[in-house]
Short mmCIF file of C-alpha atoms in Angstrom, two decimals:
data_model
loop_
_atom_site.label_atom_id
_atom_site.label_comp_id
_atom_site.label_asym_id
_atom_site.label_seq_id
_atom_site.Cartn_x
_atom_site.Cartn_y
_atom_site.Cartn_z
CA ARG C 211 6.26 17.17 0.05
CA ALA C 212 6.03 16.04 -3.49
CA GLY C 213 5.98 12.56 -2.38
CA ARG C 214 9.66 11.37 -3.07
CA ALA C 215 11.78 10.43 -0.23
CA HIS C 216 15.40 11.82 0.16
CA HIS C 217 18.12 10.95 2.31
CA ALA C 218 18.14 12.48 5.72
CA GLY C 219 20.76 14.97 6.83
CA LYS C 220 22.66 15.07 9.91
CA GLY C 221 21.01 16.79 12.95
CA PRO C 222 22.17 17.09 16.37
CA MET C 223 23.33 13.85 18.04
CA ILE C 224 23.55 12.60 21.34
CA ARG C 225 26.84 10.45 21.81
CA LEU C 226 26.13 6.76 20.76
CA ASP C 227 29.80 5.85 19.90
CA THR C 228 30.29 3.36 22.68
CA ILE C 229 28.06 1.04 24.80
CA LYS C 230 29.00 3.12 27.84
CA ALA C 231 27.78 6.39 26.16
CA PHE C 232 24.57 4.40 24.88
CA ASP C 233 23.78 3.03 28.39
CA ALA C 234 24.27 6.74 29.93
CA ALA C 235 21.91 8.33 27.33
CA LEU C 236 19.34 5.38 28.13
CA ASP C 237 19.88 5.89 31.83
CA ALA C 238 19.40 9.72 31.77
CA LEU C 239 16.31 10.38 29.96
CA PRO C 240 14.65 14.03 29.94
CA GLU C 241 11.07 14.33 31.05
CA ALA C 242 8.08 16.03 29.37
CA ASP C 243 7.57 19.76 30.28
CA ALA C 244 5.09 19.61 33.29
CA ALA C 245 4.16 23.16 33.03
CA ALA C 246 3.50 23.15 29.40
CA ARG C 247 1.13 20.09 29.87
CA GLU C 248 -0.56 21.70 32.63
CA ALA C 249 -1.19 24.79 30.66
CA ALA C 250 -2.63 22.78 27.69
CA ALA C 251 -4.79 20.96 30.47
CA ALA C 252 -6.06 24.31 31.73
CA ARG C 253 -6.87 25.33 28.14
CA GLN C 254 -8.76 22.23 27.66
CA ALA C 255 -10.89 22.85 30.83
CA GLU C 256 -12.09 26.24 29.22
CA LEU C 257 -12.90 24.92 25.75
CA THR C 258 -16.67 25.00 24.65
CA LYS C 259 -17.31 21.20 25.38
CA PRO C 260 -18.17 19.07 28.35
CA ALA C 261 -14.73 18.07 30.09
CA GLY C 262 -13.28 14.73 28.62
CA SER C 263 -15.79 14.77 25.88
CA LEU C 264 -13.10 14.51 23.08
CA GLY C 265 -11.76 11.48 24.78
CA ARG C 266 -8.37 10.39 23.53
CA LEU C 267 -8.07 13.58 21.32
CA GLU C 268 -7.72 15.67 24.44
CA GLU C 269 -5.05 13.37 25.79
CA ILE C 270 -2.99 13.42 22.47
CA ALA C 271 -3.09 17.36 22.69
CA LEU C 272 -1.61 17.25 26.31
CA PHE C 273 0.96 14.60 25.25
CA LEU C 274 2.03 16.97 22.34
CA ALA C 275 2.19 19.86 24.67
CA GLY C 276 4.28 18.32 27.19
CA TRP C 277 6.88 17.02 24.74
CA GLN C 278 6.84 20.02 22.51
CA GLY C 279 7.12 22.36 25.58
CA LYS C 280 4.18 24.45 24.63
CA ALA C 281 0.56 24.82 25.71
CA ARG C 282 -0.69 25.01 21.98
CA PRO C 283 1.42 22.21 20.22
CA SER C 284 1.75 22.21 16.51
CA LEU C 285 2.69 19.83 13.47
CA ASP C 286 4.25 22.48 11.35
CA ASN C 287 7.54 20.32 10.96
CA SER C 288 6.99 16.67 11.20
CA ARG C 289 9.15 14.01 9.46
CA ALA C 290 8.87 10.22 8.61
CA VAL C 291 11.94 8.30 8.26
CA ILE C 292 12.03 4.97 6.77
CA PHE C 293 15.28 2.95 7.81
CA ALA C 294 16.16 0.12 5.66
CA GLY C 295 18.65 -2.91 5.92
CA ASN C 296 18.91 -6.47 5.03
CA HIS C 297 19.21 -9.62 7.28
CA GLY C 298 21.39 -12.66 6.90
CA VAL C 299 18.77 -14.83 8.53
CA THR C 300 16.82 -14.91 5.40
CA ARG C 301 18.82 -17.80 4.32
CA HIS C 302 16.58 -19.86 6.23
CA GLY C 303 13.61 -19.23 4.15
CA ILE C 304 11.90 -17.27 6.49
CA SER C 305 10.36 -14.54 4.29
CA ALA C 306 8.00 -14.84 1.26
CA PHE C 307 10.18 -12.34 -0.57
CA PRO C 308 13.82 -12.31 -1.78
CA SER C 309 16.30 -9.72 -0.06
CA ASP C 310 16.67 -7.99 -3.20
CA VAL C 311 13.29 -6.26 -2.53
CA THR C 312 14.61 -4.23 0.25
CA VAL C 313 16.91 -2.58 -2.35
CA GLN C 314 14.26 -2.40 -4.96
CA MET C 315 11.95 -0.88 -2.28
CA VAL C 316 14.33 1.72 -1.38
CA ALA C 317 14.47 2.89 -4.92
CA ASN C 318 10.64 2.99 -5.01
CA PHE C 319 10.78 5.05 -1.94
CA GLU C 320 13.14 7.44 -3.56
CA ALA C 321 11.01 7.68 -6.69
CA GLY C 322 7.66 8.34 -4.90
CA GLY C 323 5.97 5.16 -5.76
CA ALA C 324 5.43 3.46 -2.43
CA ALA C 325 2.41 3.42 -0.04
CA ILE C 326 4.25 5.51 2.38
CA ASN C 327 4.96 8.15 -0.24
CA GLN C 328 1.11 8.73 -0.65
CA LEU C 329 0.34 8.54 3.06
CA ALA C 330 3.12 10.88 4.10
CA ARG C 331 2.07 13.51 1.60
CA HIS C 332 -1.62 13.15 2.80
CA ALA C 333 -0.46 13.54 6.40
CA GLY C 334 1.76 16.41 5.60
CA LEU C 335 4.87 14.63 6.52
CA ASP C 336 8.42 15.16 5.26
CA LEU C 337 9.59 11.99 4.12
CA HIS C 338 13.33 10.87 4.67
CA VAL C 339 14.83 7.24 3.82
CA VAL C 340 18.04 6.05 5.51
CA ALA C 341 19.44 2.90 3.68
CA LEU C 342 21.79 0.95 5.92
CA ASP C 343 23.87 -0.99 3.66
CA PRO C 344 21.00 -3.18 2.41
CA ASP C 345 23.66 -4.71 -0.14
CA ARG C 346 25.61 -5.87 2.93
CA PRO C 347 23.19 -8.21 5.01
CA THR C 348 23.84 -8.84 8.69
CA ALA C 349 25.30 -12.12 9.69
CA ASP C 350 23.05 -14.96 10.22
CA PHE C 351 22.01 -14.66 13.89
CA THR C 352 21.35 -18.42 14.34
CA VAL C 353 24.99 -18.82 14.59
CA GLN C 354 26.61 -15.68 15.40
CA PRO C 355 25.74 -12.11 16.40
CA ALA C 356 24.07 -10.19 13.67
CA MET C 357 26.44 -7.17 14.04
CA THR C 358 29.64 -6.40 15.70
CA GLU C 359 29.61 -3.98 18.40
CA ALA C 360 31.15 -1.33 16.14
CA GLU C 361 28.44 -2.07 13.29
CA CYS C 362 25.61 -1.75 15.83
CA LEU C 363 26.84 1.65 17.37
CA ASP C 364 27.22 2.96 13.66
CA ALA C 365 23.72 2.06 12.87
CA MET C 366 22.35 3.65 16.27
CA MET C 367 24.49 6.60 15.27
CA ARG C 368 22.83 7.00 11.81
CA GLY C 369 19.43 6.73 13.25
CA ALA C 370 20.19 9.55 15.76
CA ALA C 371 21.63 11.68 12.86
CA ALA C 372 18.15 11.50 11.39
CA VAL C 373 16.65 13.52 14.12
CA ASP C 374 16.54 17.38 14.35
CA ALA C 375 15.86 19.35 17.46
CA GLU C 376 13.31 21.42 15.53
CA LEU C 377 10.92 18.57 14.54
CA ASP C 378 7.34 18.75 16.05
CA LEU C 379 6.79 14.87 15.53
CA LEU C 380 8.93 11.99 14.20
CA VAL C 381 7.31 9.13 12.60
CA ILE C 382 9.25 5.81 12.58
CA GLY C 383 9.03 3.40 9.90
CA GLU C 384 11.17 0.45 8.31
CA MET C 385 12.05 -1.72 5.46
CA GLY C 386 13.90 -4.96 5.58
CA ILE C 387 13.07 -8.64 4.24
CA GLY C 388 13.37 -10.87 7.11
CA ASN C 389 13.03 -8.33 9.95
CA SER C 390 9.93 -9.66 11.46
CA THR C 391 11.87 -12.59 12.38
CA SER C 392 14.41 -10.35 13.96
CA ALA C 393 11.42 -8.65 15.78
CA ALA C 394 10.16 -11.80 17.12
CA ALA C 395 13.53 -12.80 18.38
CA LEU C 396 14.07 -9.25 20.14
CA CYS C 397 10.60 -9.49 21.83
CA ALA C 398 11.15 -13.06 22.83
CA ARG C 399 14.56 -12.43 24.54
CA SER C 400 13.39 -9.15 25.94
CA PHE C 401 9.99 -10.17 27.52
CA GLY C 402 9.97 -13.93 27.57
CA GLY C 403 6.97 -16.13 26.40
CA ALA C 404 6.53 -18.84 24.02
CA VAL C 405 8.34 -17.94 20.75
CA ARG C 406 5.24 -19.03 18.62
CA ASP C 407 3.42 -16.09 20.41
CA TRP C 408 5.76 -13.56 18.87
CA VAL C 409 5.99 -15.11 15.30
CA GLY C 410 3.49 -14.33 12.56
CA PRO C 411 3.28 -14.55 8.89
CA GLY C 412 5.26 -11.40 8.03
CA THR C 413 5.23 -10.70 4.34
CA GLY C 414 2.75 -13.91 3.73
CA LEU C 415 4.31 -17.07 5.10
CA ASP C 416 1.99 -20.02 5.29
CA ALA C 417 1.75 -22.33 8.27
CA ALA C 418 4.90 -24.29 7.13
CA GLY C 419 6.76 -21.22 6.72
CA GLN C 420 5.70 -19.87 10.31
CA ALA C 421 6.66 -23.20 11.76
CA ARG C 422 10.13 -22.70 10.18
CA LYS C 423 10.34 -19.28 11.32
CA VAL C 424 9.53 -20.42 15.18
CA ALA C 425 12.43 -22.85 14.86
CA VAL C 426 14.78 -20.23 13.50
CA VAL C 427 13.97 -17.93 16.59
CA GLU C 428 14.20 -20.68 19.12
CA GLN C 429 17.63 -21.66 17.66
CA ALA C 430 18.95 -18.05 17.73
CA LEU C 431 17.68 -17.80 21.34
CA ALA C 432 19.55 -20.81 22.34
CA THR C 433 22.69 -19.62 20.48
CA HIS C 434 22.63 -16.27 22.38
CA ALA C 435 21.32 -17.57 25.76
CA ASP C 436 24.52 -16.97 27.76
CA ALA C 437 24.97 -13.21 26.42
CA PRO C 438 24.23 -10.46 28.77
CA LEU C 439 20.74 -9.47 28.84
CA THR C 440 21.42 -5.79 27.98
CA ALA C 441 19.62 -3.48 25.26
CA SER C 442 22.91 -3.16 23.34
CA GLU C 443 23.79 -6.90 23.44
CA THR C 444 20.41 -7.80 22.48
CA LEU C 445 20.27 -5.38 19.62
CA ARG C 446 23.46 -6.32 18.10
CA ARG C 447 23.05 -10.08 18.54
CA LEU C 448 19.43 -10.36 17.46
CA GLY C 449 18.55 -7.11 15.63
CA GLY C 450 19.42 -5.64 12.11
CA ARG C 451 21.09 -2.29 11.20
CA GLU C 452 17.50 -0.63 10.47
CA ILE C 453 16.38 -1.81 13.88
CA ALA C 454 19.47 -0.50 15.60
CA ALA C 455 18.88 2.76 13.89
CA ILE C 456 15.24 2.92 14.90
CA ALA C 457 16.60 2.54 18.55
CA GLY C 458 19.11 5.36 18.02
CA ALA C 459 16.78 7.59 16.52
CA VAL C 460 13.99 7.16 19.31
CA LEU C 461 16.85 7.50 22.03
CA ALA C 462 17.96 10.86 20.14
CA ALA C 463 14.19 12.04 19.97
CA ARG C 464 14.02 11.52 23.58
CA HIS C 465 16.92 13.72 24.44
CA LEU C 466 15.77 16.25 21.97
CA ARG C 467 12.35 16.15 23.42
CA VAL C 468 10.87 15.12 20.04
CA PRO C 469 7.61 13.11 20.37
CA VAL C 470 7.58 9.91 18.43
CA MET C 471 4.84 7.97 16.55
CA LEU C 472 5.76 4.41 16.10
CA ASP C 473 4.46 2.16 13.33
CA GLY C 474 4.06 -1.52 13.51
CA PHE C 475 5.55 -4.45 14.97
CA ILE C 476 9.12 -4.24 13.49
CA ALA C 477 9.40 -0.45 14.36
CA SER C 478 8.11 -1.21 17.87
CA ALA C 479 10.12 -4.44 18.59
CA ALA C 480 13.40 -2.19 17.90
CA LEU C 481 12.55 -0.54 21.41
CA ALA C 482 11.79 -4.04 23.14
CA PRO C 483 15.28 -4.25 24.46
CA LEU C 484 15.42 -0.63 25.51
CA VAL C 485 12.14 -0.83 27.39
CA ALA C 486 13.24 -4.08 29.07
CA GLN C 487 16.36 -1.99 30.43
CA GLN C 488 14.79 1.36 30.79
CA PRO C 489 11.00 1.22 30.89
CA ALA C 490 10.60 4.98 30.69
CA ILE C 491 12.08 5.14 27.18
CA ILE C 492 8.54 4.68 25.77
CA ASP C 493 6.99 7.65 27.42
CA HIS C 494 7.43 10.13 24.52
CA CYS C 495 6.14 7.71 22.07
CA LEU C 496 2.61 7.13 20.77
CA ALA C 497 1.44 3.76 19.05
CA GLY C 498 0.19 4.85 15.72
CA HIS C 499 -1.79 1.39 15.02
CA CYS C 500 -1.97 -2.33 16.19
CA SER C 501 -0.78 -4.33 13.36
CA ALA C 502 -2.24 -7.40 11.92
CA GLU C 503 1.14 -9.03 12.90
CA PRO C 504 -0.01 -10.90 16.06
CA GLY C 505 2.84 -10.15 18.06
CA HIS C 506 2.28 -6.41 18.07
CA ARG C 507 -0.72 -6.77 20.22
CA ARG C 508 1.28 -8.33 22.90
CA LEU C 509 4.03 -5.96 22.42
CA LEU C 510 2.03 -2.97 22.70
CA HIS C 511 0.66 -4.49 26.10
CA GLN C 512 4.25 -4.77 27.29
CA PHE C 513 4.69 -1.18 26.50
CA SER C 514 1.54 -0.14 28.03
CA LEU C 515 0.55 1.86 24.77
CA ALA C 516 -3.01 1.90 23.34
CA PRO C 517 -2.79 2.22 19.65
CA LEU C 518 -4.69 5.09 17.91
CA LEU C 519 -5.82 2.91 15.07
CA GLN C 520 -6.62 -0.84 14.40
CA LEU C 521 -7.04 -1.21 10.48
CA ASP C 522 -5.48 -4.66 10.03
CA MET C 523 -2.41 -3.20 8.17
CA ARG C 524 1.05 -4.96 8.11
CA LEU C 525 2.84 -3.41 5.59
CA GLY C 526 5.42 -1.63 7.58
CA GLU C 527 7.14 1.47 5.69
CA GLY C 528 5.62 3.67 8.60
CA SER C 529 2.28 3.41 6.62
CA GLY C 530 0.04 2.91 9.91
CA ALA C 531 1.79 5.65 11.80
CA ALA C 532 1.45 8.09 8.92
CA VAL C 533 -2.36 7.38 8.72
CA ALA C 534 -2.51 7.97 12.51
CA VAL C 535 -0.87 11.49 12.01
CA SER C 536 -4.19 12.67 10.71
CA ILE C 537 -5.71 11.79 14.09
CA VAL C 538 -3.09 13.96 15.79
CA ARG C 539 -3.84 16.90 13.42
CA ALA C 540 -7.56 16.48 14.30
CA ALA C 541 -6.63 16.55 18.04
CA LEU C 542 -4.48 19.69 17.73
CA ALA C 543 -6.89 21.38 15.57
CA ALA C 544 -9.62 21.19 18.31
CA HIS C 545 -7.34 22.03 20.91
CA ASN C 546 -5.83 25.09 19.27
CA GLY C 547 -8.82 26.37 17.16
CA MET C 548 -11.74 25.87 19.67
CA ALA C 549 -13.16 28.97 21.31
CA THR C 550 -13.14 29.10 25.31
CA PHE C 551 -16.33 29.44 27.12
CA ALA C 552 -15.51 33.08 27.83
CA GLU C 553 -14.47 34.00 24.19
CA ALA C 554 -17.70 32.27 22.94
CA SER C 555 -19.90 33.80 25.56
CA VAL C 556 -21.32 30.28 26.42
CA SER C 557 -22.27 29.48 29.96
CA GLY C 558 -19.95 27.05 31.61
CA ARG C 559 -20.77 24.41 34.08
CA LEU C 560 -22.83 25.42 37.30
#
């Protein structure tokens, strides 16, 4: 809570040590607790307000109730995790910043100096950082898979290990120079469409830089065109270690029934291959905000997720998601703290 990030410990893990285990975990997803959600809805119906008058705040409370399995959900133990890694594709000049910045920003997270440190503190989030060998970039995915099968599985397991069963909410963030290029490639391969519709400025590319980025993604898609269109193959070929870790963390959270708050384009794109294979994986996730990165709006539409906020943010780090946690806290304050009509001696509807 002091604002410094620390390394995540090992929590309960689902098995992600083989592709078969990953596919099995993705295929057999637990559902929300319908009885808890119904109990929360019954409470909402008795609170001193017209039905539906708090809009999405009411739906957020019901969402949390279902995944936490209690009619009065809470945010007493919530965690933001930043996954950091580097990408070999940066050799093509697709970022305005050098790869060294990833390692430097991990140090900044751990020292408490980044935006996410301040925003996590404000939101009451415990902040963890998981650095996935940023001194060892993935391979250049325009010519070969970004990761071997073993490397991708290891990253997913390290992501899963950052999730504990007792968490009330998991906030997902990332850091990785070049990862908006990876995100665009993942989305294009998972959902199709013109590559230029998925590519944006990232850390601040000009028009020439974005054109270069489009060409790099198109080359990558052509290189891997004959590969199986499975979540695991798409992740390992076009993702990064931090992106695979996000996929593992969200999958582990689902099996532990921990609700997830997604951040921006990259954090969301990590799930694109999973959603393409198993659309229900997104059901325990909230979209914290809609990033200024243009592909994010298109991706949230594919996910059928409506963002809680739209503040033109594009920092990453989990920053937009952390700001959105304050909205969730407001929803739960109203849901848990309001009096019922009977308690307040207020006449209900006729």
